CSV table of C-alpha atoms in Angstrom, one decimal:
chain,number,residue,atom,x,y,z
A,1,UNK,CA,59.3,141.2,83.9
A,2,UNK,CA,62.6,142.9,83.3
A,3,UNK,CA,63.7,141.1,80.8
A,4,UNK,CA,60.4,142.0,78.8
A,5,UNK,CA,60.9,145.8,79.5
A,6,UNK,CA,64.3,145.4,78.1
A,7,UNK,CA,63.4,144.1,75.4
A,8,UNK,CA,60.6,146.3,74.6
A,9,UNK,CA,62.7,149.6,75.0
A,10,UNK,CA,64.8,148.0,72.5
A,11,UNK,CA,62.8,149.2,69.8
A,12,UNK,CA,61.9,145.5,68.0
A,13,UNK,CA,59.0,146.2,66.1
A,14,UNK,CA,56.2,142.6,66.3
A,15,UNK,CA,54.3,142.5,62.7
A,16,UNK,CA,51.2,141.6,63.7
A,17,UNK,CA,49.0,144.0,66.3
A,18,UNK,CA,48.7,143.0,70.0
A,19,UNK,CA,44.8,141.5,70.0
A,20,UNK,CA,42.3,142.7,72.6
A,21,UNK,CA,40.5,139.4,74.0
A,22,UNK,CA,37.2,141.4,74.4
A,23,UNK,CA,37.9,142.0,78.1
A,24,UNK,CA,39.4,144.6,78.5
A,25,UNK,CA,39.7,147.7,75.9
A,26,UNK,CA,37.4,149.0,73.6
A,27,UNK,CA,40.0,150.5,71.0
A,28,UNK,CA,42.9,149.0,69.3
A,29,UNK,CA,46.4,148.9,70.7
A,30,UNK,CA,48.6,151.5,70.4
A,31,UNK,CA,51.6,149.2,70.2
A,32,UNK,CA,52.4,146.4,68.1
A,33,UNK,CA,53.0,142.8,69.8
A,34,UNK,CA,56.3,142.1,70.0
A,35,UNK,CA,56.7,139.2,72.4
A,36,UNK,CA,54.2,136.6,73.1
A,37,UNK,CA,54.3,134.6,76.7
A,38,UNK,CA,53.9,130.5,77.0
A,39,UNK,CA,54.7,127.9,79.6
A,40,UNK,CA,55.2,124.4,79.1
A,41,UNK,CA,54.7,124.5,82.7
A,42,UNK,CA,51.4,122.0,83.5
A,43,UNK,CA,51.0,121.1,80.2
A,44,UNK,CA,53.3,118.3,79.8
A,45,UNK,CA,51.1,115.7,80.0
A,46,UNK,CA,52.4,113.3,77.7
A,47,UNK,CA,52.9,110.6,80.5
A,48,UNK,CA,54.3,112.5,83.3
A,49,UNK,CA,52.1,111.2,86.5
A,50,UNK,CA,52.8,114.2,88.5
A,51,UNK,CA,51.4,116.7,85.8
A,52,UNK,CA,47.6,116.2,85.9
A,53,UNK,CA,44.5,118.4,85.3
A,54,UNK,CA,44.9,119.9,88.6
A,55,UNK,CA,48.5,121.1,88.3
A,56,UNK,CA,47.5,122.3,84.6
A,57,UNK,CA,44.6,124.3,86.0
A,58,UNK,CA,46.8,125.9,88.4
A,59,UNK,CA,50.0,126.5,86.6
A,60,UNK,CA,48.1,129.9,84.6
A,61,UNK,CA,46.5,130.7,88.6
A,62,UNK,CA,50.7,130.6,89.7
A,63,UNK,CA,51.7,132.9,86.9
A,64,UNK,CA,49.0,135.4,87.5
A,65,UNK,CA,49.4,135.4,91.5
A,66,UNK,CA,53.7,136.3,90.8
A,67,UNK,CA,52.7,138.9,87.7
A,68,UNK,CA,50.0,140.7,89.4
A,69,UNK,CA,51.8,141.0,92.7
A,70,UNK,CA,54.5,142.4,90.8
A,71,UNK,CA,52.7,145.2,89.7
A,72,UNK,CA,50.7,145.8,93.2
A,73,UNK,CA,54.5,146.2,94.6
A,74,UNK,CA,54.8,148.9,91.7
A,75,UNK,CA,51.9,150.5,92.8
A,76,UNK,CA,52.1,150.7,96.4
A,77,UNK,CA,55.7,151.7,96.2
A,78,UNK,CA,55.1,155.0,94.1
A,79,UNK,CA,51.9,155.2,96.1
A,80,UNK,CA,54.4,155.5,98.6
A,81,UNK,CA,57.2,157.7,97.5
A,82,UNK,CA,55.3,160.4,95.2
A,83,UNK,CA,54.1,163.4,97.1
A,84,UNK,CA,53.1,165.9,95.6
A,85,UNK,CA,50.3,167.8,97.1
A,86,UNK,CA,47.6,169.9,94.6
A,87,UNK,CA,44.9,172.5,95.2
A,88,UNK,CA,41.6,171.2,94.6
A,89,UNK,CA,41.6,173.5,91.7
A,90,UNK,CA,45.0,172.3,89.9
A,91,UNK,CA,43.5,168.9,89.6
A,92,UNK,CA,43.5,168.1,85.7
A,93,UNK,CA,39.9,167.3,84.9
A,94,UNK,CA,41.0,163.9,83.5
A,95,UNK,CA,42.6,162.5,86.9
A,96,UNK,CA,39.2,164.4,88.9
A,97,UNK,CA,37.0,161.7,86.9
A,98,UNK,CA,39.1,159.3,87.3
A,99,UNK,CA,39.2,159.7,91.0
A,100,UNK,CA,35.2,159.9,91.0
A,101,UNK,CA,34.8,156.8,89.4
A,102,UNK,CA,37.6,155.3,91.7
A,103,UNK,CA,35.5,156.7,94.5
A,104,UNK,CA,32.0,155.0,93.0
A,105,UNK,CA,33.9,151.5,92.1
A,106,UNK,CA,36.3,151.2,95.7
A,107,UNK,CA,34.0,153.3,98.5
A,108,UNK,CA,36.1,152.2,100.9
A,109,UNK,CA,39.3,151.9,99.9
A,110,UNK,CA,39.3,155.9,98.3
A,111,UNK,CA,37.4,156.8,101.6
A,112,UNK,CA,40.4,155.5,103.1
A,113,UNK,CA,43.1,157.0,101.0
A,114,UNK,CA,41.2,160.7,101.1
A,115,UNK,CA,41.4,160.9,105.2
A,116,UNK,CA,45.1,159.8,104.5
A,117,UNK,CA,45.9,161.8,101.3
A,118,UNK,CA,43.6,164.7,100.9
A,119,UNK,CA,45.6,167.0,99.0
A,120,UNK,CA,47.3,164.5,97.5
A,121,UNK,CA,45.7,163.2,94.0
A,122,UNK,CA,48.3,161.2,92.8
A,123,UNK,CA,48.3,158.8,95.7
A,124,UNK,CA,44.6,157.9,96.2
A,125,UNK,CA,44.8,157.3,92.2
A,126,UNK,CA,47.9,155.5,92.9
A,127,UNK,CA,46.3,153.2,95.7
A,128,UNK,CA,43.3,152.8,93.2
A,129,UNK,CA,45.6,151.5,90.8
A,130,UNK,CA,46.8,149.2,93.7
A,131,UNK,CA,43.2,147.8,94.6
A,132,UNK,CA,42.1,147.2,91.4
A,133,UNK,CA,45.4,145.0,90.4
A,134,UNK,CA,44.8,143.5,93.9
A,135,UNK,CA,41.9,142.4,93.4
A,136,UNK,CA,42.0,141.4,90.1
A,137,UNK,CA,44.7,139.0,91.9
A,138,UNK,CA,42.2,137.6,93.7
A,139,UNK,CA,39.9,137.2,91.2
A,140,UNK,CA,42.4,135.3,88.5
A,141,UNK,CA,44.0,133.1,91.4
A,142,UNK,CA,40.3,132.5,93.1
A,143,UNK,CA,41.5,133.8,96.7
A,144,UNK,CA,39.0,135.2,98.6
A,145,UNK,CA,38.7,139.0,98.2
A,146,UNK,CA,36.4,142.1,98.7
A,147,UNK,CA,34.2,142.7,96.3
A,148,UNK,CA,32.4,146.5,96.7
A,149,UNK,CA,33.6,146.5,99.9
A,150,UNK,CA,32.6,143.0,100.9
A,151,UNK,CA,35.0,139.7,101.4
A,152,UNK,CA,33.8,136.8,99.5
A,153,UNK,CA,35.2,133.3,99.0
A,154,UNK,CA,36.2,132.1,95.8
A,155,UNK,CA,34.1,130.3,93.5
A,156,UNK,CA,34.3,126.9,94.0
């Protein structure tokens, strides 16, 4: 992940535009692509008898469980460390409907984070931002996880 950062900043332009799968955006990227991930990882299965459709299937479950808990850390460490405490009033409408939909989409966890953080809008957004990745975690590496305030097991 800080290898890809580096090279990002570096200003190397991709010539084709990033693609949106259908799942998540519903406008075009702002930025070009200009790096492209793979793995070899699980799919060497020319042969090898250790690599089989198991270990394939969960190679792409590894990647996401190390990527997405890299950016939970993110989260929860600025979650942590920014204070900055806002009248009710100062709040830019943008983050205030943000926060609302937070608030319909995570009850509990925004519940949570407003006893803890009341004047604070850049945290609960912050630990929003922190649920969301965590359980999207859950979700791509099929661990069990709340879902609207419930815990479920994974699909099986």
């Amino acid at each position: 992940m800080d290898r890809t950062a580096k090279v990002g900043r570096g200003g190397f332009r991709g010539d084709r535009l990033a693609t949106d799968a259908g799942l998540s955006g519903t406008r075009p990227p702002r930025v070009a692509a200009f790096l492209r991930w793979g793995s070899w990882i699980g799919g060497d299965r020319d042969g090898n008898p250790a690599v089989t459709a198991e270990v394939t299937r969960q190679v792409p479950r590894v990647h996401a469980d190390h990527i997405m808990r890299g950016y939970e850390a993110v989260a929860s460490r600025l979650l942590s460390t920014i204070s900055v405490q806002i009248s009710r009033e100062a709040i830019h409408p943008a983050l205030e409907n943000r926060l609302a939909r937070d608030a319909e989409d995570l009850p509990e966890p925004m519940r949570d984070l407003g006893r803890r953080f009341p004047d604070e809008p850049y945290r609960r957004r912050l630990g929003a931002i922190a649920e969301r990745l965590r359980r999207t975690r859950w979700f791509l590496t099929e661990e069990a996880g709340p879902i609207t305030g419930a815990t479920r097991a994974p699909a099986s």
